[in-house]
Amino acid sequence: IALMKSSCKLALQELKHWMTPQKVKTPITTFPSSAEIVSEPLGVVLVISAWNYPFLLSLEPVIGAITAGNAVVLKPSEVAPATSSLLAKFLGEYMDSSAVKVVEGAVPETSVLLEQKWDKIFYTGNGRVGRIVAAAAAKHLTPLVLELGGKSPVVVDSDVNLMVAARRIIVGKWGCNNGQACIAPDYIITTKDYVPKLVDALKLELEKFYGMDPLNSEDLSRIVNSNHFARLKKLLDDDKVSGKIVHGGQMDEGILKIAPTILLDVPEDSLIMNEEIFGPLLPILTVDKVEASFGMINSRDKPLAAYLFSNKKKLKEEFVKTVSAGGLAVNDTSLHVAVSTLPFGGVGESGMGAYHGKFSFDAFSHKKAVLYRSFAGDAPARYPPYTPAKLRFLKALLNGDILGIIRALFGW
């Protein structure tokens, strides 16, 4: 809930500034005039949230919708039923029910909600459901924000502080819901020469964090339910990867726990490399030169996040310039999501639109263009009949040609 509380505080501090109309310059074409951009509410919006961060991913979009002046219907995820019922109870108790409502339920309720006409739909989840939401929105020409996922890569160069890099990869992968996070590292790319050192560092730090028996660690999250447990088990049971485990692999369905698991040199055509893992399994791919990793990333769908660990200035610049993803972080994982001055959102298969901080306010606002003019400065050349002299004046005016305007006014 910490990020959500920060979002509330930021909105309270900055809302007056966000709401203030933005003055903009006007061209000589409209002289004399002034102009501004006015933010106005879209209307009534629908927020469909995810289960993995059920408070944050439900309420942060709602904060944005409220700050922009909209009424909101929130549909929490049925996969986190306790949180869903708590949100329904508390929002009904503490929020203005004419402005914020919670609708609980699963697929039938969501389907009925999607049949209605909304002024915007904000969906957090996977691409398969995202397409269903987009198809429903298209019937009413409803604008969308889709916060989806993807296979977020981590590129590790050989000139890094290895232990710090290992710890930051671990906390981004297994420390955040045991891999059940949309921006969790999904796979690592490093060089063939460096991979033994990286694997050893990850093993060492994993044992420090979760002990020799990670299934009994209180710091390791459970898998959310038996369906997702079975899905992850299927990824590991794939014949192409079952022999590639170099660390972990233990699982206990009774307590819905899977240990942090590292796989080395998995085939690119394996099941685990062709869908978002969303769990504690981390494949490592190897290349001859670290620069080759950028082409490997760009050959896939654009991810929600991409990470690079390197001290080389040129490599960092090339990474930022070359790799297309929703967001990037250099020498860390996941932390960019906590920076309120950065937009958070996907690109391509990983989503559309962005939020966080002022970007949340903007996501739920219509930017209305307003031009103010006086009755002075009414140019006769605007009006028929159009003489050659008038046309010369209009052409100069539309081109912003001051000298041409003066020449036309004097009939030169």
CSV table of C-alpha atoms in Angstrom, one decimal, residues 72 104 146 150 156 201 224 395:
chain,number,residue,atom,x,y,z
A,72,VAL,CA,-15.6,5.5,-11.4
A,104,GLU,CA,-17.4,-7.7,-7.6
A,146,LEU,CA,-4.2,-1.3,-21.4
A,150,GLY,CA,5.4,-9.3,-21.5
A,156,VAL,CA,24.1,-8.5,-17.7
A,201,ALA,CA,26.4,-15.2,-7.6
A,224,VAL,CA,-1.8,-17.3,-6.1
A,395,LYS,CA,-0.9,33.4,-48.1
